[in-house]
Short mmCIF file of N, CA and C in Angstrom, two decimals:
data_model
loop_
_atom_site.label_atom_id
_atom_site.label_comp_id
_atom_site.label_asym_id
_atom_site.label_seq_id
_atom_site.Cartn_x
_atom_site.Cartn_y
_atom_site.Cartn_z
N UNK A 23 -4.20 3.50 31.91
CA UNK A 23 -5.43 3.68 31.13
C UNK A 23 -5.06 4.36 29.82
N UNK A 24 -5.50 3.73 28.99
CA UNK A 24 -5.03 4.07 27.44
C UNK A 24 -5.75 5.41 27.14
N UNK A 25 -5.52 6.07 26.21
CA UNK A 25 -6.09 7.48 25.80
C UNK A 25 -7.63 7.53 25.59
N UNK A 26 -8.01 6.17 24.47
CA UNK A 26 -9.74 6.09 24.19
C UNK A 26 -10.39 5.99 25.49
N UNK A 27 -9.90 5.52 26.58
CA UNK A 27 -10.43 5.12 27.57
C UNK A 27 -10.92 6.19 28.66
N UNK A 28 -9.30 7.05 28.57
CA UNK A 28 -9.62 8.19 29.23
C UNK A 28 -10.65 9.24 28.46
N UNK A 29 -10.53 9.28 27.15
CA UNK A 29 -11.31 10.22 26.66
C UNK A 29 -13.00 9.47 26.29
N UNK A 30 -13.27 8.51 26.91
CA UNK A 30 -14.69 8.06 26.67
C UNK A 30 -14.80 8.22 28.24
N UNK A 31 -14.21 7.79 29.35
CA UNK A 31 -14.44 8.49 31.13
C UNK A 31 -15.04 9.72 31.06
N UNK A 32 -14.13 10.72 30.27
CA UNK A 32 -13.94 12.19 30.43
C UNK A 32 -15.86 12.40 29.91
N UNK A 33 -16.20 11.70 28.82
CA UNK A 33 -17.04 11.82 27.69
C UNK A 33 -18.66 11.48 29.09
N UNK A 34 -18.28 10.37 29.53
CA UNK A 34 -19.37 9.94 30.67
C UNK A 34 -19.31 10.86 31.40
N UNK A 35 -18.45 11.36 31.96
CA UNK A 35 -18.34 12.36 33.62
C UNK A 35 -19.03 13.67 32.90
N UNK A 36 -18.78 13.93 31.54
CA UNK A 36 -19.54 15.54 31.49
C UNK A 36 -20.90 14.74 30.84
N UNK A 37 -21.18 13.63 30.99
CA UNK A 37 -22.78 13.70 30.89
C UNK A 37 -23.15 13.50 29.05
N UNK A 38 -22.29 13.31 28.31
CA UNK A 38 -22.51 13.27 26.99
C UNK A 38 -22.50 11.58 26.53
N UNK A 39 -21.92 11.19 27.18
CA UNK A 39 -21.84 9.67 26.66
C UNK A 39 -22.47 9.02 27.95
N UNK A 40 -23.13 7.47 27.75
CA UNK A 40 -24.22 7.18 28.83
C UNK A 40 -23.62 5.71 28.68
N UNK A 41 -23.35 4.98 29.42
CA UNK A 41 -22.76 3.73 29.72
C UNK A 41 -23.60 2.35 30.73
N UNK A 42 -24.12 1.43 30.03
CA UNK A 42 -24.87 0.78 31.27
C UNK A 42 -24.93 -1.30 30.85
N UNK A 43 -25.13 -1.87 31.58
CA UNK A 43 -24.77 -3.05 31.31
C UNK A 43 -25.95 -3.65 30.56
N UNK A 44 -27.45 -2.91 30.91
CA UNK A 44 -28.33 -3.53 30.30
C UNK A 44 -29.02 -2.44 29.56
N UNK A 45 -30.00 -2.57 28.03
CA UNK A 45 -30.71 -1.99 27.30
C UNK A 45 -31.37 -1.07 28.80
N UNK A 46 -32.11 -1.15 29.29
CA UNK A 46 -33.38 -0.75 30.04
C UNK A 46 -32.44 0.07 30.91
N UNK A 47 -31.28 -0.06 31.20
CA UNK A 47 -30.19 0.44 32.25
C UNK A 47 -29.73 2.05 31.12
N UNK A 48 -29.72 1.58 30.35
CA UNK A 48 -29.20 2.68 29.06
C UNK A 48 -29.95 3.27 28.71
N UNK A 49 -31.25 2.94 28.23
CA UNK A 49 -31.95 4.11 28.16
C UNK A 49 -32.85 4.41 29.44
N UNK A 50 -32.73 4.20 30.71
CA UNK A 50 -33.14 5.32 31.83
C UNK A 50 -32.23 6.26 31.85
N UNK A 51 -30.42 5.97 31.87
CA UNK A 51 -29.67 7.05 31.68
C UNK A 51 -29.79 7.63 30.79
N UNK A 52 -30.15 7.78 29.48
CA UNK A 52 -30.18 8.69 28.23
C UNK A 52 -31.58 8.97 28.48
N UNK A 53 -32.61 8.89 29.08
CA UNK A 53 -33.69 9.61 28.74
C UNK A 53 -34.33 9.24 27.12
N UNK A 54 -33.96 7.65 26.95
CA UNK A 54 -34.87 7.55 26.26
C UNK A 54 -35.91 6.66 25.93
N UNK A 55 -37.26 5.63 25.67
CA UNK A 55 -37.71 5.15 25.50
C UNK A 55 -37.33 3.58 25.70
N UNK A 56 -37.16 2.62 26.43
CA UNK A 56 -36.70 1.49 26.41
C UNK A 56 -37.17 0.41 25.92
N UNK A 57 -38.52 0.43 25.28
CA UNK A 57 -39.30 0.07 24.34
C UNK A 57 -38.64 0.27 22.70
N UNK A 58 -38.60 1.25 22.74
CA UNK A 58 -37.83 2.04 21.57
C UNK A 58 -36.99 1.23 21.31
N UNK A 59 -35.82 1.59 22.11
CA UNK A 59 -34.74 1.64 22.40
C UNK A 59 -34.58 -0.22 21.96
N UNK A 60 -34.99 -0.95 22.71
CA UNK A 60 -34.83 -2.29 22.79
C UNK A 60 -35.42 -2.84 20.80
N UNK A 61 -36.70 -2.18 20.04
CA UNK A 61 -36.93 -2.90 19.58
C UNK A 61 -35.88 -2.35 18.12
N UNK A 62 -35.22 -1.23 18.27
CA UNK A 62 -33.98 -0.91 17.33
C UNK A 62 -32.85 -1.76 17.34
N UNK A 63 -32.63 -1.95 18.98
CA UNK A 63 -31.43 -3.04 18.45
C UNK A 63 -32.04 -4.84 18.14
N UNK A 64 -32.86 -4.99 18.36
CA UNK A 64 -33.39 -6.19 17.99
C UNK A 64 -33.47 -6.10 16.86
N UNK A 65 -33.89 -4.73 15.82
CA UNK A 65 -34.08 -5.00 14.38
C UNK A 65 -32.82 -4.49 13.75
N UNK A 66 -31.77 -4.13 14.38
CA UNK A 66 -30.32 -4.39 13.64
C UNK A 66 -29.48 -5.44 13.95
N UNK A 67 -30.21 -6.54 14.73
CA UNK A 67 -29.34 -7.19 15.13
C UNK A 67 -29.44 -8.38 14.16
N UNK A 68 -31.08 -8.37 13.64
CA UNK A 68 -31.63 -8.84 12.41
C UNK A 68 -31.20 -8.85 11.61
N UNK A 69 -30.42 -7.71 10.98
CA UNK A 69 -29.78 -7.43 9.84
C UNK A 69 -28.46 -7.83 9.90
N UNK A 70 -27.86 -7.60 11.24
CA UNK A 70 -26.34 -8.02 11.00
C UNK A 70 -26.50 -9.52 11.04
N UNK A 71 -26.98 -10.07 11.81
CA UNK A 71 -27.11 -11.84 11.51
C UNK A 71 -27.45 -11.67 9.99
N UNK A 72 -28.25 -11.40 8.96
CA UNK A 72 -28.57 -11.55 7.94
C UNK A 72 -27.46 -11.19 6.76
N UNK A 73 -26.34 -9.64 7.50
CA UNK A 73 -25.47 -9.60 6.75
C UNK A 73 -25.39 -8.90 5.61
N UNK A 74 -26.82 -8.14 5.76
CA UNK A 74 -27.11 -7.12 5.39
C UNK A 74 -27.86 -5.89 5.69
N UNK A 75 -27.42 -4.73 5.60
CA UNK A 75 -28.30 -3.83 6.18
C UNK A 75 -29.03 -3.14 5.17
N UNK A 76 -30.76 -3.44 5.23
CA UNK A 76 -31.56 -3.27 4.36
C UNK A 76 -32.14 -2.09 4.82
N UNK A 77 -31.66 -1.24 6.06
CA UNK A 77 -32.62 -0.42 6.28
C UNK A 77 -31.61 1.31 6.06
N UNK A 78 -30.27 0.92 6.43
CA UNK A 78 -28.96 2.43 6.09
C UNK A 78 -28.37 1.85 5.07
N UNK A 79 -28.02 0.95 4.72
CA UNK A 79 -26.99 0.43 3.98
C UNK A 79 -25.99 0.41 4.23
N UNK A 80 -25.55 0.35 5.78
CA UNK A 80 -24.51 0.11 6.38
C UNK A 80 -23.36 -1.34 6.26
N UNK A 81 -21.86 -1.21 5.55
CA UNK A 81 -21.20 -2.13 4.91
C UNK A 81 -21.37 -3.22 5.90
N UNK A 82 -21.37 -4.55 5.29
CA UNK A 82 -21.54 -5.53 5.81
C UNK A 82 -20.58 -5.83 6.75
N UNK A 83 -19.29 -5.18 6.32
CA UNK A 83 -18.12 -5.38 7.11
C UNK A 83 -17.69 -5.24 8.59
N UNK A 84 -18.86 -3.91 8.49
CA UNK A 84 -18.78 -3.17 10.11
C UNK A 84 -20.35 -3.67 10.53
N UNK A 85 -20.71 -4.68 10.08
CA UNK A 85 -22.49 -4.85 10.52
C UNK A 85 -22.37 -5.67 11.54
N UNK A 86 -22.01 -5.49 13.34
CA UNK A 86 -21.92 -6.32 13.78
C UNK A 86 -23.05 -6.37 14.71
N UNK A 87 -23.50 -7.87 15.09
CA UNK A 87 -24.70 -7.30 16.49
C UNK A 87 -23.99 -6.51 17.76
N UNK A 88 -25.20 -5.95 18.37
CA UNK A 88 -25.27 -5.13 19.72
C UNK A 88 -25.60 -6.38 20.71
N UNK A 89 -24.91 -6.85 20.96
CA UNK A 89 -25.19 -8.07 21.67
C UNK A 89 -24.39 -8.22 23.23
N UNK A 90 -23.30 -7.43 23.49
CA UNK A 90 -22.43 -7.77 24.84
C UNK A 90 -22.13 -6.67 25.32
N UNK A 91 -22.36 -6.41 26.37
CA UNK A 91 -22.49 -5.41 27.74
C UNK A 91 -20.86 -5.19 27.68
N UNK A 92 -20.56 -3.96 27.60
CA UNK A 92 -21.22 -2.72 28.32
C UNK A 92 -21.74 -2.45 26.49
N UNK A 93 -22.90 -1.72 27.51
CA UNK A 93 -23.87 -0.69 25.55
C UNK A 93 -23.78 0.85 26.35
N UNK A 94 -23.14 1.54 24.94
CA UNK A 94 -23.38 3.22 25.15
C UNK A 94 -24.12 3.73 24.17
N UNK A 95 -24.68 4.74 25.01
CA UNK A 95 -25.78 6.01 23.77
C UNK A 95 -25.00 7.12 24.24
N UNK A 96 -25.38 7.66 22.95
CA UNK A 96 -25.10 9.64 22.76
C UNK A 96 -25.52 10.37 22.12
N UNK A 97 -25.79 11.23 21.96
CA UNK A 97 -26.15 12.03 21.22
C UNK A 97 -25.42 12.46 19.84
N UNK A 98 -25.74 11.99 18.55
CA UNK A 98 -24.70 12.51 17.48
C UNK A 98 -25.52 13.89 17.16
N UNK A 99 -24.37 14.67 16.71
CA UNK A 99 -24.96 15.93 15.79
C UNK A 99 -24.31 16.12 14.76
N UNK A 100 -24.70 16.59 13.86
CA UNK A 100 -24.12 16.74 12.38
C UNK A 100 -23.97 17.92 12.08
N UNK A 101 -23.20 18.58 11.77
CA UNK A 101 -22.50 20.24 11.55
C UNK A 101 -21.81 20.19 9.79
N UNK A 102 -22.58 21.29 9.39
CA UNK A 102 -22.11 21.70 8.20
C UNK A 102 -21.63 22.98 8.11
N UNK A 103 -20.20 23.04 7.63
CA UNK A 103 -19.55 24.43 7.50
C UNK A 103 -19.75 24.92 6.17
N UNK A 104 -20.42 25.79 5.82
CA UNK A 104 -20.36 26.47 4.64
C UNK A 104 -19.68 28.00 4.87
N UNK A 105 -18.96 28.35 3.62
CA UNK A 105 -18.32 29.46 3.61
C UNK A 105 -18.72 30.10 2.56
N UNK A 106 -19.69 31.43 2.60
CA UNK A 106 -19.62 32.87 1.56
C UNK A 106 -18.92 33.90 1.54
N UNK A 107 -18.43 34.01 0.93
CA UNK A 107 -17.33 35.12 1.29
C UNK A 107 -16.11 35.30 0.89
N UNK A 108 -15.29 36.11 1.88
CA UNK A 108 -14.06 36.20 1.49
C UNK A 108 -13.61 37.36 0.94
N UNK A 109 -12.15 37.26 0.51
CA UNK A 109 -11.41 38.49 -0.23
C UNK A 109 -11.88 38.24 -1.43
N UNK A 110 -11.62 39.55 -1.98
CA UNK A 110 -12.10 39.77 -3.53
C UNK A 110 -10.79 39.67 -3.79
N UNK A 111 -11.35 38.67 -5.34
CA UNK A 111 -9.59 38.81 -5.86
C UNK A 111 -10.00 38.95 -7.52
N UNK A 112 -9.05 39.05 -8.55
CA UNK A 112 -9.38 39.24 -9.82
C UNK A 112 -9.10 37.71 -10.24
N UNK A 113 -8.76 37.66 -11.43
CA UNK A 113 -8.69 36.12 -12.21
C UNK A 113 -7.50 35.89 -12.08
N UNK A 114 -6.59 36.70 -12.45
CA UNK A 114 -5.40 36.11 -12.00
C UNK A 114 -5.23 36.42 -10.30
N UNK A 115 -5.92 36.21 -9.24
CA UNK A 115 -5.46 35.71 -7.78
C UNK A 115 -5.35 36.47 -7.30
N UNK A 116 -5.07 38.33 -7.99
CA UNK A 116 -4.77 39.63 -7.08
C UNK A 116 -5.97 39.72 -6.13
N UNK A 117 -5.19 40.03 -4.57
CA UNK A 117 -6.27 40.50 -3.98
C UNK A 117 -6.78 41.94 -4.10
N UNK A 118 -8.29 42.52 -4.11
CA UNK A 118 -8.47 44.01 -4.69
C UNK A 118 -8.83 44.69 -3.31
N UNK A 119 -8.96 45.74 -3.53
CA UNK A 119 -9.35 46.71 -2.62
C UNK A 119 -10.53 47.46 -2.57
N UNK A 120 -10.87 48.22 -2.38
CA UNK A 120 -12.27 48.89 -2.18
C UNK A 120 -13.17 49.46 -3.39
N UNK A 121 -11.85 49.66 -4.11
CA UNK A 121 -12.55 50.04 -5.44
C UNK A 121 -11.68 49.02 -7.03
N UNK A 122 -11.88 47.96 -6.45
CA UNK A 122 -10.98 46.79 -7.18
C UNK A 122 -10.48 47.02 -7.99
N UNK A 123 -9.18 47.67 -7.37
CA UNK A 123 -8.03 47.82 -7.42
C UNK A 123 -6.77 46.39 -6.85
N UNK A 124 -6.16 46.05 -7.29
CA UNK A 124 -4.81 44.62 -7.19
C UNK A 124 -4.34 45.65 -5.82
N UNK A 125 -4.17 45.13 -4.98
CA UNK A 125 -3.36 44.91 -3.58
C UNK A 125 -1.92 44.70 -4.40
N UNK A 126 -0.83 45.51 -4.48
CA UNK A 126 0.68 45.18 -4.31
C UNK A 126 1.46 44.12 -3.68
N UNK A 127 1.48 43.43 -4.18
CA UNK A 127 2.07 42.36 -3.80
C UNK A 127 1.09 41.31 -2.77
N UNK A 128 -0.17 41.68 -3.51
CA UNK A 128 -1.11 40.78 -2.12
C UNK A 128 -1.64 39.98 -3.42
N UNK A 129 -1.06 38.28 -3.27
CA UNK A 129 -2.69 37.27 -4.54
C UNK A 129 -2.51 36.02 -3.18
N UNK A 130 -3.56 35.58 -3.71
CA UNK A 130 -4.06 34.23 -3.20
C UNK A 130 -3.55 32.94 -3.92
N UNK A 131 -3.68 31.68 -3.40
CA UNK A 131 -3.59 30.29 -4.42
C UNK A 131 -5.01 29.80 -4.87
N UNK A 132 -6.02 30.34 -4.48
CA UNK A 132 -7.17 29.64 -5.04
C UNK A 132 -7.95 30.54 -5.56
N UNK A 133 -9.46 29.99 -6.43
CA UNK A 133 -9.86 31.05 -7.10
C UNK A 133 -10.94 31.92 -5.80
N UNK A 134 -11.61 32.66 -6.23
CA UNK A 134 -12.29 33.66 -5.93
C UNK A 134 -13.75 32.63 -5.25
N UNK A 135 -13.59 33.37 -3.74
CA UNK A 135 -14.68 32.53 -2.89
C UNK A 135 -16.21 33.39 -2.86
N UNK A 136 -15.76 34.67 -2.95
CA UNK A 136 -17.43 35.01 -3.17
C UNK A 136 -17.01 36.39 -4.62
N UNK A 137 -17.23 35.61 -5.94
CA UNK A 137 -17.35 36.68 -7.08
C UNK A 137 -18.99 36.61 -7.79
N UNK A 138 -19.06 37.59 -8.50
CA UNK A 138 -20.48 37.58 -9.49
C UNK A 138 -20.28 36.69 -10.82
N UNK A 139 -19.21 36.18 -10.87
CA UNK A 139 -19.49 35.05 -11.75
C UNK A 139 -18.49 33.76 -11.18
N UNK A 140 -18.90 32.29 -11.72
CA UNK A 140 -17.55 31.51 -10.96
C UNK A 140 -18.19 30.57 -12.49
N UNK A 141 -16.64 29.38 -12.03
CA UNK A 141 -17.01 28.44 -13.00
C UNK A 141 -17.64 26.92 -12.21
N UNK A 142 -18.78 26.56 -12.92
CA UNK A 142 -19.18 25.58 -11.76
C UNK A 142 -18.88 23.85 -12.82
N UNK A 143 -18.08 23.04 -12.27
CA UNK A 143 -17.72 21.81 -12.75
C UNK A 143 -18.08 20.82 -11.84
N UNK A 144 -19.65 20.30 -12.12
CA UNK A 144 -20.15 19.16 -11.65
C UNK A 144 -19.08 18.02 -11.96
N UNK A 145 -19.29 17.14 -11.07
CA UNK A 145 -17.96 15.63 -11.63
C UNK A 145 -18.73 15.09 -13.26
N UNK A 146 -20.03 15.14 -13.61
CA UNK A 146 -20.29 14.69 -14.82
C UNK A 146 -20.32 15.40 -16.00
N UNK A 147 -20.50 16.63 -15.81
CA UNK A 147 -20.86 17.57 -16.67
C UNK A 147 -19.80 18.21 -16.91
N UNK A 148 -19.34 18.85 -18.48
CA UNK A 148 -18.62 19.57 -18.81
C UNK A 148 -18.61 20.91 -17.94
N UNK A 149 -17.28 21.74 -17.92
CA UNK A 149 -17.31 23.09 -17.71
C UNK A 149 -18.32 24.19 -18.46
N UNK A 150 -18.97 24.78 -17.30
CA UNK A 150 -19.77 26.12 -17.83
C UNK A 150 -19.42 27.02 -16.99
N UNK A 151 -19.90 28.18 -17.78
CA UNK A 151 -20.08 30.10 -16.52
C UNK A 151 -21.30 30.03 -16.18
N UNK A 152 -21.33 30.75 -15.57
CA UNK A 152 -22.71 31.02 -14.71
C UNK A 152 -22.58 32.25 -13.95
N UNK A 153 -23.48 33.26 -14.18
CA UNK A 153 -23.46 34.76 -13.38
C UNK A 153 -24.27 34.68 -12.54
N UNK A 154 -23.68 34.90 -11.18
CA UNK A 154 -24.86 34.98 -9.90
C UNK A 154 -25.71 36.46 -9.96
N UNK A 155 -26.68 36.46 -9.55
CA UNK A 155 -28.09 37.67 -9.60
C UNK A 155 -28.16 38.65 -8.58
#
């Protein structure tokens, strides 16, 4: 048994991935609507016969029908990491100390992740400063 295989087993046995031969079979295991459920893939299946997806804009390339057993559901979630923070460092990279003061022999390679001013370079727009409040 190849690796995807084992790790989509592993994915069913803890209950996260739901595996069944028919629509109505798939969503009693997922707990969800089979009405629903049935008239979503009927209306992407619309689109991939058509060869276009008018409703995500999903590339034509990967637009294929849901058409042959086995069908799985899961649950996706979407996670965003944002980071505030960080060491204080000066402009040239020193890291500072409590009363920003340069750390001896302590700098960083990138600029400064949480300062009171940064430089912000949209992809269209020229370079500006900007002082945070």
């Amino acid at each position: 048994m190849d690796v995807e295989l084992k790790l989509r087993q592993a994915k069913i046995d803890q209950g996260l991935l739901f595996q069944a031969d028919t629509l109505d079979e798939l969503a009693e295991k997922a707990g969800i609507d089979a009405a629903g459920l049935k008239a979503t893939v009927a209306r992407y299946n619309e689109l991939a016969a058509k060869g276009n997806d008018d409703d995500f804009g999903k590339r034509p390339e990967i637009l294929w029908p849901i058409d042959t057993p086995p069908y799985f559901a899961g649950q996706l979630v979407s996670t965003l990491l944002a980071a505030s923070g960080g060491l204080r460092q000066d402009t040239a990279c020193h890291i500072l100390d409590e009363e920003n003061n340069p750390i001896e022999a302590c700098t960083c390679a990138a600029p400064p992740a949480a300062s009171t001013s940064r430089t912000i370079t949209p992809p269209s727009a020229p370079a500006r400063t900007t002082a945070a409040a």
